[in-house]
Tab-separated table of C-alpha atoms and ligand atoms in Angstrom:
chain	number	residue	atom	x	y	z
V	1	UNK	CA	-2.913	16.748	5.336
V	2	UNK	CA	-4.026	16.411	1.739
V	3	UNK	CA	-3.611	20.137	1.097
V	4	UNK	CA	-0.080	19.795	2.419
V	5	UNK	CA	0.588	16.680	0.294
V	6	UNK	CA	-0.716	18.454	-2.819
V	7	UNK	CA	1.756	21.276	-2.130
V	8	UNK	CA	4.475	18.645	-1.878
V	9	UNK	CA	3.476	17.129	-5.230
V	10	UNK	CA	3.508	20.602	-6.774
V	11	UNK	CA	7.040	20.998	-5.382
V	12	UNK	CA	8.218	17.728	-6.928
V	13	UNK	CA	6.641	18.481	-10.301
V	14	UNK	CA	7.907	22.053	-10.391
V	15	UNK	CA	11.441	20.736	-9.908
V	16	UNK	CA	10.970	18.517	-12.949
V	17	UNK	CA	9.852	21.418	-15.150
V	18	UNK	CA	6.064	21.204	-14.861
V	19	UNK	CA	3.987	24.127	-13.717
V	20	UNK	CA	0.601	24.564	-12.090
V	21	UNK	CA	-2.132	26.383	-14.002
V	22	UNK	CA	-4.856	28.415	-12.406
V	23	UNK	CA	-7.776	26.786	-14.200
V	24	UNK	CA	-8.400	23.041	-14.509
V	25	UNK	CA	-9.429	23.422	-18.183
V	26	UNK	CA	-5.880	24.566	-19.001
V	27	UNK	CA	-4.219	21.497	-17.457
V	28	UNK	CA	-2.648	18.659	-19.477
V	29	UNK	CA	-2.305	16.576	-16.337
V	30	UNK	CA	-4.921	16.362	-13.584
V	31	UNK	CA	-4.015	14.610	-10.346
V	32	UNK	CA	-6.779	13.979	-7.823
V	33	UNK	CA	-5.425	13.775	-4.317
V	34	UNK	CA	-7.820	11.521	-2.467
V	35	UNK	CA	-9.011	10.484	0.975
V	36	UNK	CA	-10.091	6.968	2.014
V	37	UNK	CA	-11.282	7.669	5.534
V	38	UNK	CA	-15.007	7.161	4.865
V	39	UNK	CA	-16.895	5.603	1.994
V	40	UNK	CA	-18.470	8.882	0.855
V	41	UNK	CA	-14.998	10.388	0.341
V	42	UNK	CA	-14.267	7.596	-2.141
V	43	UNK	CA	-17.639	7.930	-3.848
V	44	UNK	CA	-16.956	11.615	-4.500
V	45	UNK	CA	-13.687	10.755	-6.242
V	46	UNK	CA	-15.314	8.234	-8.578
V	47	UNK	CA	-17.929	10.848	-9.534
V	48	UNK	CA	-15.237	13.425	-10.212
V	49	UNK	CA	-13.265	10.931	-12.312
V	50	UNK	CA	-16.284	10.171	-14.441
V	51	UNK	CA	-16.723	13.857	-15.075
V	52	UNK	CA	-13.068	14.244	-16.064
V	53	UNK	CA	-13.318	11.252	-18.375
V	54	UNK	CA	-15.804	13.167	-20.555
V	55	UNK	CA	-13.029	15.624	-21.295
V	56	UNK	CA	-10.465	12.851	-21.752
V	57	UNK	CA	-12.668	11.250	-24.392
V	58	UNK	CA	-12.762	14.554	-26.271
V	59	UNK	CA	-9.047	15.301	-25.839
V	60	UNK	CA	-7.176	12.001	-26.092
V	61	UNK	CA	-3.975	13.321	-24.514
V	62	UNK	CA	-5.332	14.460	-21.146
V	63	UNK	CA	-3.537	12.587	-18.347
V	64	UNK	CA	-5.603	11.700	-15.265
V	65	UNK	CA	-3.980	10.453	-12.073
V	66	UNK	CA	-5.334	9.346	-8.723
V	67	UNK	CA	-2.996	9.979	-5.816
V	68	UNK	CA	-3.216	9.606	-2.052
V	69	UNK	CA	-4.990	7.262	0.311
V	70	UNK	CA	-7.791	6.057	-1.936
V	71	UNK	CA	-5.255	5.085	-4.609
V	72	UNK	CA	-3.432	3.082	-1.964
V	73	UNK	CA	-6.664	1.595	-0.603
V	74	UNK	CA	-8.550	0.581	-3.735
V	75	UNK	CA	-5.847	-0.205	-6.291
V	76	UNK	CA	-7.458	-2.817	-8.566
V	77	UNK	CA	-11.037	-1.781	-7.770
V	78	UNK	CA	-10.226	1.753	-8.772
V	79	UNK	CA	-8.737	0.640	-12.059
V	80	UNK	CA	-11.821	-1.451	-12.696
V	81	UNK	CA	-14.204	1.415	-11.895
V	82	UNK	CA	-12.140	3.975	-13.829
V	83	UNK	CA	-9.992	2.087	-16.364
V	84	UNK	CA	-9.148	5.336	-18.149
V	85	UNK	CA	-6.995	6.500	-15.212
V	86	UNK	CA	-3.358	6.725	-16.349
V	87	UNK	CA	-1.603	6.868	-13.038
V	88	UNK	CA	-2.318	5.563	-9.538
V	89	UNK	CA	0.010	6.594	-6.753
V	90	UNK	CA	-0.011	6.198	-2.956
V	91	UNK	CA	1.331	8.698	-0.391
V	92	UNK	CA	4.886	7.334	-0.243
V	93	UNK	CA	5.476	7.293	-4.016
V	94	UNK	CA	5.257	10.980	-5.000
V	95	UNK	CA	8.970	11.177	-5.672
V	96	UNK	CA	8.240	9.052	-8.766
V	97	UNK	CA	5.737	11.527	-10.198
V	98	UNK	CA	8.043	12.943	-12.928
V	99	UNK	CA	9.069	9.448	-13.983
V	100	UNK	CA	5.449	8.308	-13.931
V	101	UNK	CA	4.344	11.182	-16.157
V	102	UNK	CA	7.073	10.259	-18.650
V	103	UNK	CA	5.943	6.647	-18.658
V	104	UNK	CA	2.328	7.703	-19.184
V	105	UNK	CA	3.315	10.039	-22.023
V	106	UNK	CA	4.891	6.971	-23.682
V	107	UNK	CA	1.635	5.087	-23.347
V	108	UNK	CA	2.387	3.030	-20.207
V	109	UNK	CA	-0.017	3.349	-17.274
V	110	UNK	CA	1.788	3.774	-13.942
V	111	UNK	CA	1.103	2.150	-10.569
V	112	UNK	CA	3.132	3.343	-7.566
V	113	UNK	CA	1.853	1.808	-4.365
V	114	UNK	CA	4.891	0.824	-2.353
V	115	UNK	CA	4.688	2.159	1.230
V	116	UNK	CA	8.100	3.220	2.486
V	117	UNK	CA	8.787	3.925	6.150
V	118	UNK	CA	11.932	5.857	5.221
V	119	UNK	CA	10.122	8.321	2.939
V	120	UNK	CA	9.681	11.657	4.719
V	121	UNK	CA	10.177	14.012	1.726
V	122	UNK	CA	12.559	15.967	3.966
V	123	UNK	CA	14.479	17.341	0.970
V	124	UNK	CA	11.453	18.506	-1.043
V	125	UNK	CA	10.293	22.120	-0.881
V	126	UNK	CA	6.484	22.251	-1.216
V	127	UNK	CA	4.968	24.963	-3.401
V	128	UNK	CA	2.519	26.908	-1.258
V	129	UNK	CA	0.037	29.536	-2.290
V	130	UNK	CA	0.978	32.911	-0.858
V	131	UNK	CA	-0.983	33.498	2.252
V	132	UNK	CA	-1.322	33.882	5.944
V	133	UNK	CA	-1.455	30.279	7.139
V	134	UNK	CA	1.138	27.627	6.194
V	135	UNK	CA	0.666	23.904	6.709
V	136	UNK	CA	3.801	22.096	7.795
V	137	UNK	CA	3.889	18.301	7.888
V	138	UNK	CA	5.990	17.251	10.876
V	139	UNK	CA	5.111	13.583	10.867
V	140	UNK	CA	3.799	11.045	8.344
V	141	UNK	CA	1.955	7.753	8.853
V	142	UNK	CA	0.357	6.374	12.007
V	143	UNK	CA	1.196	3.645	14.531
V	144	UNK	CA	-2.006	3.784	16.558
V	145	UNK	CA	-4.110	1.022	14.986
V	146	UNK	CA	-7.585	2.268	15.940
V	147	UNK	CA	-9.811	-0.547	14.709
V	148	UNK	CA	-12.102	1.707	12.621
V	149	UNK	CA	-9.335	3.506	10.792
V	150	UNK	CA	-7.788	2.911	7.383
V	151	UNK	CA	-4.937	5.422	7.809
V	152	UNK	CA	-2.155	3.057	8.997
V	153	UNK	CA	-2.847	0.821	5.995
V	154	UNK	CA	-2.747	3.585	3.412
V	155	UNK	CA	-0.150	5.904	4.921
V	156	UNK	CA	2.141	3.360	6.541
V	157	UNK	CA	4.084	3.566	9.783
V	158	UNK	CA	4.766	6.720	11.731
V	159	UNK	CA	7.885	8.790	11.050
V	160	UNK	CA	8.837	12.270	12.296
V	161	UNK	CA	10.967	14.906	10.595
V	162	UNK	CA	14.031	16.232	12.459
V	163	UNK	CA	13.417	19.284	14.650
V	164	UNK	CA	16.224	21.358	13.143
V	165	UNK	CA	14.901	20.856	9.638
V	166	UNK	CA	11.426	21.948	10.770
V	167	UNK	CA	12.612	25.097	12.548
V	168	UNK	CA	14.597	26.033	9.420
V	169	UNK	CA	11.421	25.503	7.363
V	170	UNK	CA	9.478	27.735	9.737
V	171	UNK	CA	12.105	30.484	9.482
V	172	UNK	CA	11.736	30.344	5.701
V	173	UNK	CA	7.944	30.485	5.950
V	174	UNK	CA	8.077	33.494	8.256
V	175	UNK	CA	10.480	35.219	5.859
V	176	UNK	CA	7.965	34.548	3.063
V	177	UNK	CA	5.320	36.362	5.110
V	178	UNK	CA	3.319	33.542	6.710
V	179	UNK	CA	1.869	34.517	10.084
V	180	UNK	CA	0.420	31.257	11.296
V	181	UNK	CA	2.089	27.850	11.157
V	182	UNK	CA	-0.105	24.756	11.450
V	183	UNK	CA	1.843	21.620	12.329
V	184	UNK	CA	0.371	18.504	10.780
V	185	UNK	CA	0.526	14.829	11.594
V	186	UNK	CA	-1.920	11.929	11.870
V	187	UNK	CA	-1.278	11.849	15.628
V	188	UNK	CA	0.727	15.039	15.664
V	189	UNK	CA	1.588	15.016	19.363
V	190	UNK	CA	3.247	11.595	19.249
V	191	UNK	CA	5.988	13.454	17.329
V	192	UNK	CA	9.467	12.273	18.317
V	193	UNK	CA	12.542	12.701	16.171
V	194	UNK	CA	14.699	10.467	18.366
V	195	UNK	CA	15.846	13.414	20.482
V	196	UNK	CA	12.937	15.813	20.879
V	197	UNK	CA	9.290	15.318	21.801
V	198	UNK	CA	6.288	17.346	20.702
V	199	UNK	CA	6.425	19.859	23.564
V	200	UNK	CA	10.043	20.662	22.737
V	201	UNK	CA	9.126	21.035	19.080
V	202	UNK	CA	6.320	23.474	19.955
V	203	UNK	CA	8.725	25.627	21.974
V	204	UNK	CA	11.395	25.571	19.278
V	205	UNK	CA	8.951	26.543	16.535
V	206	UNK	CA	7.292	29.269	18.590
V	207	UNK	CA	10.705	30.782	19.299
V	208	UNK	CA	11.616	31.138	15.628
V	209	UNK	CA	12.071	34.841	15.025
V	210	UNK	CA	8.863	36.467	13.767
V	211	UNK	CA	6.405	33.567	14.263
V	212	UNK	CA	3.086	35.008	15.349
V	213	UNK	CA	0.925	31.944	15.816
V	214	UNK	CA	1.402	28.184	16.002
V	215	UNK	CA	-1.344	25.549	15.915
V	216	UNK	CA	-1.346	21.823	15.324
V	217	UNK	CA	-3.716	19.055	14.265
V	218	UNK	CA	-4.711	16.371	15.147
V	219	UNK	CA	-3.426	15.248	18.508
V	220	UNK	CA	-4.292	11.896	20.121
V	221	UNK	CA	-5.562	12.084	23.715
V	222	UNK	CA	-3.142	9.342	24.788
V	223	UNK	CA	-0.190	11.551	23.776
V	224	UNK	CA	-1.414	14.722	25.494
V	225	UNK	CA	1.611	14.823	27.800
V	226	UNK	CA	2.582	17.474	30.344
V	227	UNK	CA	5.311	18.526	27.938
V	228	UNK	CA	2.632	19.423	25.364
V	229	UNK	CA	0.333	21.065	27.911
V	230	UNK	CA	3.237	23.125	29.374
V	231	UNK	CA	4.087	24.490	25.940
V	232	UNK	CA	0.431	25.321	25.245
V	233	UNK	CA	0.079	27.048	28.593
V	234	UNK	CA	3.294	29.019	28.653
V	235	UNK	CA	4.175	29.793	25.087
V	236	UNK	CA	2.302	32.911	23.912
V	237	UNK	CA	2.612	32.030	20.220
V	238	UNK	CA	0.916	28.626	20.678
V	239	UNK	CA	-2.824	29.121	20.179
V	240	UNK	CA	-5.127	28.165	23.007
V	241	UNK	CA	-7.084	25.715	20.941
V	242	UNK	CA	-7.074	21.949	20.789
V	243	UNK	CA	-8.844	19.519	18.471
V	244	UNK	CA	-8.983	16.400	20.611
V	245	UNK	CA	-10.815	13.478	18.977
V	246	UNK	CA	-12.992	11.679	21.540
V	247	UNK	CA	-14.729	9.266	19.077
V	248	UNK	CA	-17.088	7.811	21.731
V	249	UNK	CA	-18.193	8.522	25.285
V	250	UNK	CA	-18.605	4.812	26.116
V	251	UNK	CA	-15.578	3.023	27.529
V	252	UNK	CA	-16.507	-0.417	26.087
V	253	UNK	CA	-16.860	1.190	22.631
V	254	UNK	CA	-13.526	3.006	23.075
V	255	UNK	CA	-11.998	-0.361	23.972
V	256	UNK	CA	-13.364	-1.952	20.806
V	257	UNK	CA	-12.031	1.026	18.890
V	258	UNK	CA	-8.627	0.498	20.586
V	259	UNK	CA	-8.383	4.145	21.515
V	260	UNK	CA	-6.264	3.288	24.599
V	261	UNK	CA	-8.159	5.622	26.971
V	262	UNK	CA	-11.421	5.382	28.904
V	263	UNK	CA	-14.202	7.962	28.866
V	264	UNK	CA	-13.199	8.909	32.428
V	265	UNK	CA	-9.563	9.426	31.450
V	266	UNK	CA	-10.605	11.632	28.555
V	267	UNK	CA	-12.824	13.677	30.843
V	268	UNK	CA	-9.976	14.053	33.359
V	269	UNK	CA	-7.686	15.240	30.585
V	270	UNK	CA	-10.241	17.891	29.624
V	271	UNK	CA	-10.461	19.051	33.250
V	272	UNK	CA	-6.698	19.281	33.464
V	273	UNK	CA	-6.470	21.248	30.223
V	274	UNK	CA	-9.148	23.664	31.377
V	275	UNK	CA	-7.506	24.095	34.748
V	276	UNK	CA	-4.122	24.866	33.221
V	277	UNK	CA	-5.411	26.880	30.223
V	278	UNK	CA	-8.794	28.347	31.228
V	279	UNK	CA	-9.470	30.087	27.901
V	280	UNK	CA	-8.772	26.937	25.826
V	281	UNK	CA	-11.227	26.127	23.031
V	282	UNK	CA	-11.826	22.426	22.508
V	283	UNK	CA	-13.176	20.653	19.455
V	284	UNK	CA	-13.534	16.960	18.762
V	285	UNK	CA	-14.391	14.108	16.380
V	286	UNK	CA	-17.242	11.703	17.161
V	287	UNK	CA	-18.216	8.466	15.430
V	288	UNK	CA	-21.755	7.141	16.031
V	289	UNK	CA	-22.950	3.635	15.245
V	290	UNK	CA	-19.631	1.857	15.653
V	291	UNK	CA	-19.803	-1.960	15.808
V	292	UNK	CA	-21.885	-3.066	18.794
V	293	UNK	CA	-22.826	0.481	19.892
V	294	UNK	CA	-26.028	0.164	21.972
V	295	UNK	CA	-28.488	2.929	22.737
V	296	UNK	CA	-26.938	3.119	26.228
V	297	UNK	CA	-23.430	3.508	24.727
V	298	UNK	CA	-24.725	6.239	22.453
V	299	UNK	CA	-26.377	8.041	25.366
V	300	UNK	CA	-23.018	8.076	27.142
V	301	UNK	CA	-21.512	9.854	24.154
V	302	UNK	CA	-24.427	12.283	24.119
V	303	UNK	CA	-24.081	12.925	27.847
V	304	UNK	CA	-20.311	13.392	27.727
V	305	UNK	CA	-20.681	15.898	24.867
V	306	UNK	CA	-23.311	17.741	26.908
V	307	UNK	CA	-21.025	17.728	29.976
V	308	UNK	CA	-17.799	18.740	28.253
V	309	UNK	CA	-19.422	21.304	25.942
V	310	UNK	CA	-16.987	21.317	23.041
V	311	UNK	CA	-16.719	24.544	21.073
V	312	UNK	CA	-17.314	22.517	17.920
V	313	UNK	CA	-17.295	18.940	16.672
V	314	UNK	CA	-16.936	16.911	13.494
V	315	UNK	CA	-19.481	14.108	13.707
V	316	UNK	CA	-19.646	10.993	11.540
V	317	UNK	CA	-21.615	7.794	11.036
V	318	UNK	CA	-19.346	4.775	11.278
V	319	UNK	CA	-18.259	3.687	7.823
V	320	UNK	CA	-16.947	0.135	7.475
V	321	UNK	CA	-13.598	0.272	5.619
V	322	UNK	CA	-12.180	-2.821	3.975
V	323	UNK	CA	-8.784	-3.685	5.399
V	324	UNK	CA	-9.333	-2.238	8.882
V	325	UNK	CA	-9.202	-4.358	12.046
V	326	UNK	CA	-12.920	-3.691	12.695
V	327	UNK	CA	-13.764	-4.848	9.191
V	328	UNK	CA	-11.980	-8.138	9.866
V	329	UNK	CA	-13.170	-8.892	13.374
V	330	UNK	CA	-16.253	-6.865	14.343
V	331	UNK	CA	-19.743	-6.751	12.911
V	332	UNK	CA	-21.031	-3.478	11.438
V	333	UNK	CA	-24.355	-4.164	13.139
V	334	UNK	CA	-25.972	-0.767	13.776
V	335	UNK	CA	-28.608	-0.203	11.071
V	336	UNK	CA	-28.031	2.758	8.758
V	337	UNK	CA	-31.280	4.443	9.888
V	338	UNK	CA	-30.168	4.183	13.506
V	339	UNK	CA	-26.737	5.631	12.696
V	340	UNK	CA	-28.482	8.539	10.976
V	341	UNK	CA	-30.797	9.158	13.937
V	342	UNK	CA	-27.919	9.140	16.423
V	343	UNK	CA	-25.890	11.451	14.213
V	344	UNK	CA	-28.771	13.923	13.948
V	345	UNK	CA	-29.219	13.947	17.710
V	346	UNK	CA	-25.632	14.877	18.450
V	347	UNK	CA	-25.524	17.415	15.618
V	348	UNK	CA	-28.539	19.125	17.160
V	349	UNK	CA	-26.962	19.062	20.601
V	350	UNK	CA	-23.651	20.426	19.334
V	351	UNK	CA	-25.314	23.245	17.367
V	352	UNK	CA	-26.991	24.434	20.573
V	353	UNK	CA	-23.771	24.226	22.553
V	354	UNK	CA	-21.720	26.036	19.882
V	355	UNK	CA	-24.348	28.773	19.620
V	356	UNK	CA	-24.424	29.201	23.413
V	357	UNK	CA	-20.647	29.343	23.716
V	358	UNK	CA	-20.496	31.954	20.957
V	359	UNK	CA	-23.292	33.965	22.622
V	360	UNK	CA	-21.186	34.019	25.773
V	361	UNK	CA	-18.372	35.640	23.779
V	362	UNK	CA	-20.511	38.743	23.164
V	363	UNK	CA	-18.956	41.701	24.953
V	364	UNK	CA	-15.479	40.156	25.073
V	365	UNK	CA	-12.487	41.200	22.972
V	366	UNK	CA	-10.704	38.621	20.840
V	367	UNK	CA	-7.325	38.688	19.151
V	368	UNK	CA	-7.972	38.034	15.446
V	369	UNK	CA	-5.562	37.350	12.580
V	370	UNK	CA	-6.934	39.159	9.505
V	371	UNK	CA	-7.126	36.654	6.636
V	372	UNK	CA	-9.000	38.450	3.850
V	373	UNK	CA	-12.295	39.866	2.657
V	374	UNK	CA	-15.451	38.442	4.143
V	375	UNK	CA	-17.212	36.207	1.620
V	376	UNK	CA	-20.474	38.111	1.910
V	377	UNK	CA	-19.310	41.702	2.154
V	378	UNK	CA	-16.169	43.260	0.638
V	379	UNK	CA	-16.337	46.074	3.234
V	380	UNK	CA	-15.611	43.505	5.942
V	381	UNK	CA	-12.701	41.240	6.803
V	382	UNK	CA	-12.780	37.715	8.119
V	383	UNK	CA	-10.181	36.117	10.331
V	384	UNK	CA	-9.680	33.564	13.070
V	385	UNK	CA	-9.386	34.182	16.783
V	386	UNK	CA	-6.612	32.608	18.798
V	387	UNK	CA	-9.237	29.954	19.630
V	388	UNK	CA	-9.863	29.297	15.893
V	389	UNK	CA	-13.297	30.942	15.629
V	390	UNK	CA	-14.260	32.663	12.429
V	391	UNK	CA	-14.808	36.360	13.071
V	392	UNK	CA	-16.208	39.032	10.739
V	393	UNK	CA	-15.700	42.791	11.243
V	394	UNK	CA	-15.497	46.101	9.290
V	395	UNK	CA	-12.071	46.727	7.763
V	396	UNK	CA	-11.127	50.011	9.499
V	397	UNK	CA	-7.396	50.552	8.896
V	398	UNK	CA	-6.258	46.972	9.325
V	399	UNK	CA	-4.322	45.011	6.681
V	400	UNK	CA	-4.486	41.332	5.800
V	401	UNK	CA	-1.930	39.591	8.044
V	402	UNK	CA	-2.402	41.964	11.003
V	403	UNK	CA	-3.455	40.672	14.381
V	404	UNK	CA	-6.177	42.985	15.682
V	405	UNK	CA	-8.393	43.207	18.756
V	406	UNK	CA	-12.038	42.718	17.867
V	407	UNK	CA	-14.868	43.413	20.298
V	408	UNK	CA	-17.614	40.874	19.703
V	409	UNK	CA	-21.149	42.274	19.544
V	410	UNK	CA	-23.145	39.401	18.052
V	411	UNK	CA	-22.740	35.746	17.159
V	412	UNK	CA	-24.162	32.718	15.360
V	413	UNK	CA	-23.290	29.050	16.030
V	414	UNK	CA	-20.346	29.322	13.634
V	415	UNK	CA	-19.318	33.005	13.442
V	416	UNK	CA	-18.470	35.884	15.773
V	417	UNK	CA	-19.318	39.388	14.565
V	418	UNK	CA	-17.701	42.537	15.942
V	419	UNK	CA	-15.483	45.530	15.350
V	420	UNK	CA	-11.853	46.469	15.772
V	421	UNK	CA	-11.116	48.324	19.025
A	1	LIG	N1	-15.947	5.776	9.916
A	1	LIG	C1	-16.364	6.987	10.340
A	1	LIG	N2	-15.535	7.945	10.743
A	1	LIG	C2	-14.204	7.679	10.721
A	1	LIG	N3	-13.147	8.418	11.069
A	1	LIG	C3	-12.025	7.700	10.859
A	1	LIG	N4	-12.352	6.491	10.371
A	1	LIG	C4	-13.701	6.447	10.282
A	1	LIG	C5	-14.631	5.465	9.872
A	1	LIG	N5	-14.247	4.254	9.450
A	1	LIG	C6	-13.265	9.766	11.645
A	1	LIG	C7	-12.671	9.818	13.047
A	1	LIG	C8	-11.392	10.572	12.834
A	1	LIG	C9	-11.758	11.488	11.689
A	1	LIG	C10	-10.603	12.067	10.939
A	1	LIG	O1	-12.524	10.669	10.844
A	1	LIG	O2	-13.561	10.539	13.886
A	1	LIG	O3	-10.954	11.266	13.993
């Protein structure tokens, strides 16, 4: 989402006569686009700002801005910690960037933190790097109110872009040479533009002339409707891969998180998905050590992960965020050392599962979109399978942007290795 928002900011600033430079040392203006989801994301930004301030002290006219969720979240605290920042701007204020830069150039710091439910940036063309995969924001904000989550407070209420505008965007992206379109939204599958739901959007985008692959992230389990599952099952362009955040395997914890589903319901959804789309790859997000999580609750998460066997998982220690519902009404009572132990246990479990699932892929043939040279070996390409697994293979005659069949002959927990057949 932040990559996509940075492309949007580049679009706005290009319209006003600015241009992006390829090296940070050549920039007169540096905007950090930030995340507030966990405390360590914010800590990283402060460290980066301090580093940039060394340069600002040397070159008085360098402009430093903080944009995005952390700007929205920390406001005054940020200005106290980094008083040299010239510009602070939340996710609904990017339209003011040119004006803000003018104000700053005249010596006035700028604060733009109004959230605006009507702001969807529908008329702004983002500036994307040439490539294979294009991110397309189809929805902004979030209405879910999970108690651990800061997003609704820093990104405002949910709003969807009109279907016709999005299919036109996709046609343009295909004409520019993009092969894979990734639809983005905080709860992407709650998309509704007043007339069309997410399943209809998936069909319409997949049917745009020349689209090779469509993915989306991140869906909410409560919005995994039959309309969405039908499109995933029956539409060849829609990749058979789903990132479906579980968060916890304990129903009482899920209730305190206000996830609106039980562990059993989640498990049933997984069974249904696997029945309808047998080759589907599933990944998830897990939080350990949420308020009141007992050892028994944690073991339920561990057991459900072992039962479901996700292809991969992002796993986090609960991080208490000021302003969230949990911060106001629940106690962050699991000791840090215990959070760390629980996290390590599920990381270990998931590594084994991912490695086993990848081992099972040996001998099969996967359809892989060629993305570029392998990082380790210029004689090899890397690309992603339909199921979003990184695959490495000798170049043969393939070109970047081709979709090729790769026979897998070995694997690690995170990579498939093979050759084009
Ligand atoms: N603490 C830890 N992890 C969090 N996430 C969201 N908020 C928090 C928090 N306060 C995780 C969730 C979400 C992912 C994007 O980040 O797992 O799905």
